[in-house]
mmCIF file of C-alpha atoms in Angstrom:
data_model
loop_
_atom_site.group_PDB
_atom_site.id
_atom_site.type_symbol
_atom_site.label_atom_id
_atom_site.label_comp_id
_atom_site.label_asym_id
_atom_site.label_seq_id
_atom_site.Cartn_x
_atom_site.Cartn_y
_atom_site.Cartn_z
ATOM 1 C CA MET Q 15 -19.045 -5.443 3.649
ATOM 2 C CA SER Q 16 -18.266 -1.805 3.463
ATOM 3 C CA ASN Q 17 -14.216 -2.865 3.590
ATOM 4 C CA ASP Q 18 -14.287 -5.396 0.940
ATOM 5 C CA SER Q 19 -13.336 -3.157 -1.625
ATOM 6 C CA ALA Q 20 -10.518 -1.571 0.671
ATOM 7 C CA ILE Q 21 -9.416 -4.782 1.698
ATOM 8 C CA LYS Q 22 -9.675 -6.004 -2.352
ATOM 9 C CA LYS Q 23 -7.385 -3.065 -3.254
ATOM 10 C CA LYS Q 24 -5.030 -2.873 -0.324
ATOM 11 C CA SER Q 25 -4.247 -7.109 -0.713
ATOM 12 C CA MET Q 26 -3.852 -6.289 -4.525
ATOM 13 C CA ALA Q 27 -1.481 -3.801 -4.101
ATOM 14 C CA PHE Q 28 0.503 -6.009 -1.431
ATOM 15 C CA ALA Q 29 0.921 -8.964 -3.598
ATOM 16 C CA LYS Q 30 2.218 -6.953 -6.707
ATOM 17 C CA ARG Q 31 4.915 -5.787 -3.890
ATOM 18 C CA ILE Q 32 5.481 -9.192 -3.083
ATOM 19 C CA VAL Q 33 6.039 -10.088 -6.687
ATOM 20 C CA GLY Q 34 8.377 -7.152 -7.239
ATOM 21 C CA LEU Q 35 10.201 -8.413 -3.918
ATOM 22 C CA TYR Q 36 10.227 -11.930 -5.252
ATOM 23 C CA GLN Q 37 11.879 -10.446 -8.501
ATOM 24 C CA TYR Q 38 14.589 -8.657 -6.432
ATOM 25 C CA LEU Q 39 15.414 -11.527 -4.236
ATOM 26 C CA CYS Q 40 16.018 -13.652 -7.143
ATOM 27 C CA ARG Q 41 17.954 -11.392 -9.389
ATOM 28 C CA GLU Q 42 19.630 -9.163 -7.504
ATOM 29 C CA ARG Q 43 20.183 -11.115 -3.939
ATOM 30 C CA HIS Q 44 20.077 -14.937 -5.722
ATOM 31 C CA GLU Q 45 17.694 -16.291 -3.076
ATOM 32 C CA PHE Q 46 15.695 -18.594 -4.188
ATOM 33 C CA VAL Q 47 14.022 -20.711 -1.124
ATOM 34 C CA MET Q 48 13.106 -18.120 1.096
ATOM 35 C CA SER Q 49 11.597 -15.689 -1.812
ATOM 36 C CA LYS Q 50 9.399 -18.547 -2.995
ATOM 37 C CA GLN Q 51 7.708 -18.855 0.636
ATOM 38 C CA VAL Q 52 7.260 -15.185 0.883
ATOM 39 C CA LEU Q 53 5.657 -15.020 -2.775
ATOM 40 C CA ARG Q 54 3.004 -17.761 -1.701
ATOM 41 C CA SER Q 55 1.972 -16.410 1.149
ATOM 42 C CA GLY Q 56 2.106 -12.731 0.234
ATOM 43 C CA THR Q 57 0.058 -13.248 -2.706
ATOM 44 C CA SER Q 58 -2.219 -16.054 -1.181
ATOM 45 C CA VAL Q 59 -3.505 -13.007 1.338
ATOM 46 C CA GLY Q 60 -5.632 -11.462 -2.074
ATOM 47 C CA ALA Q 61 -6.264 -14.703 -3.576
ATOM 48 C CA ASN Q 62 -8.188 -15.737 0.088
ATOM 49 C CA VAL Q 63 -10.002 -12.013 0.178
ATOM 50 C CA ALA Q 64 -10.978 -12.593 -3.542
ATOM 51 C CA GLU Q 65 -11.995 -16.111 -2.768
ATOM 52 C CA ALA Q 66 -14.278 -14.358 0.661
ATOM 53 C CA ILE Q 67 -16.206 -11.970 -1.473
ATOM 54 C CA TYR Q 68 -17.683 -14.352 -3.319
ATOM 55 C CA GLY Q 69 -18.423 -16.735 -0.308
ATOM 56 C CA SER Q 70 -21.690 -18.188 0.242
ATOM 57 C CA SER Q 71 -22.983 -16.919 3.479
ATOM 58 C CA ARG Q 72 -21.498 -14.510 6.179
ATOM 59 C CA LYS Q 73 -19.730 -17.214 7.797
ATOM 60 C CA ASP Q 74 -17.822 -18.639 4.531
ATOM 61 C CA PHE Q 75 -16.784 -15.217 4.436
ATOM 62 C CA ALA Q 76 -15.232 -14.829 7.949
ATOM 63 C CA ALA Q 77 -13.773 -18.136 7.693
ATOM 64 C CA LYS Q 78 -11.895 -16.879 4.228
ATOM 65 C CA LEU Q 79 -10.590 -13.516 5.684
ATOM 66 C CA GLN Q 80 -9.316 -16.030 8.763
ATOM 67 C CA ILE Q 81 -7.332 -17.930 6.145
ATOM 68 C CA ALA Q 82 -5.865 -14.688 4.956
ATOM 69 C CA ARG Q 83 -5.085 -13.071 8.362
ATOM 70 C CA LYS Q 84 -2.972 -16.199 8.691
ATOM 71 C CA GLU Q 85 -1.234 -15.957 5.298
ATOM 72 C CA SER Q 86 -0.571 -12.391 6.364
ATOM 73 C CA ALA Q 87 0.871 -14.089 9.569
ATOM 74 C CA GLU Q 88 3.176 -16.143 7.614
ATOM 75 C CA THR Q 89 4.214 -13.316 5.469
ATOM 76 C CA LEU Q 90 5.559 -11.613 8.109
ATOM 77 C CA TYR Q 91 7.376 -14.399 9.506
ATOM 78 C CA TRP Q 92 9.084 -14.678 6.083
ATOM 79 C CA LEU Q 93 9.871 -11.183 5.684
ATOM 80 C CA GLU Q 94 11.511 -10.921 9.332
ATOM 81 C CA LEU Q 95 13.295 -14.060 8.241
ATOM 82 C CA LEU Q 96 14.753 -12.336 5.339
ATOM 83 C CA HIS Q 97 15.361 -9.279 6.985
ATOM 84 C CA GLU Q 98 17.547 -11.111 9.825
ATOM 85 C CA CYS Q 99 19.389 -12.699 7.203
ATOM 86 C CA ASP Q 100 20.347 -10.070 5.448
ATOM 87 C CA TYR Q 101 18.551 -10.371 2.314
ATOM 88 C CA LEU Q 102 16.167 -7.266 2.853
ATOM 89 C CA PRO Q 103 17.492 -3.714 3.523
ATOM 90 C CA ASP Q 104 15.852 -2.351 6.517
ATOM 91 C CA LYS Q 105 13.732 0.518 4.646
ATOM 92 C CA LEU Q 106 12.407 -1.955 2.273
ATOM 93 C CA PHE Q 107 11.628 -4.492 5.145
ATOM 94 C CA GLN Q 108 10.195 -1.425 7.311
ATOM 95 C CA SER Q 109 7.822 -0.751 4.265
ATOM 96 C CA LEU Q 110 6.305 -3.948 3.614
ATOM 97 C CA TYR Q 111 6.379 -5.116 7.288
ATOM 98 C CA ALA Q 112 4.276 -1.815 7.583
ATOM 99 C CA ASP Q 113 2.046 -2.758 4.334
ATOM 100 C CA CYS Q 114 1.631 -6.251 5.715
ATOM 101 C CA LYS Q 115 0.385 -5.216 9.530
ATOM 102 C CA GLU Q 116 -1.933 -2.672 7.750
ATOM 103 C CA LEU Q 117 -3.754 -5.508 5.518
ATOM 104 C CA MET Q 118 -3.714 -7.389 8.989
ATOM 105 C CA ALA Q 119 -5.526 -4.648 10.846
ATOM 106 C CA LEU Q 120 -7.994 -4.455 7.867
ATOM 107 C CA LEU Q 121 -8.716 -8.021 8.052
ATOM 108 C CA THR Q 122 -9.059 -8.235 11.498
ATOM 109 C CA ALA Q 123 -11.942 -5.571 11.568
ATOM 110 C CA ALA Q 124 -13.586 -6.897 9.099
ATOM 111 C CA ILE Q 125 -13.605 -10.529 11.086
ATOM 112 C CA LYS Q 126 -14.885 -8.977 13.939
ATOM 113 C CA SER Q 127 -17.609 -7.481 12.020
ATOM 114 C CA CYS Q 128 -18.968 -10.334 10.753
ATOM 115 C CA GLU Q 129 -18.823 -11.721 14.468
ATOM 116 C CA GLU Q 130 -21.140 -9.132 15.647
#
């Protein structure tokens, strides 16, 4: 897939932002439960992308990307909840949310290209 590199880079950059978010939530906001959840789902996106790249078949590749997309959806949920509970300021929330949506769009496009 030609998008492998773009998805891999974006998922790694997103994971790094999520790690930074986790550190911020723990240090500054003293929030430890939801922050752990967003850390797990947000970094899992890239882990599943990495696994997909080394998939044993096109079907395996698509299946791992599906899991990455599901993890992205879960991450959106935790970001929304953190924002609704006033742990995330608007600007930070909007930026992270937009990055996650962009990553989901790339994953969706890659999955669809596997189905063709």
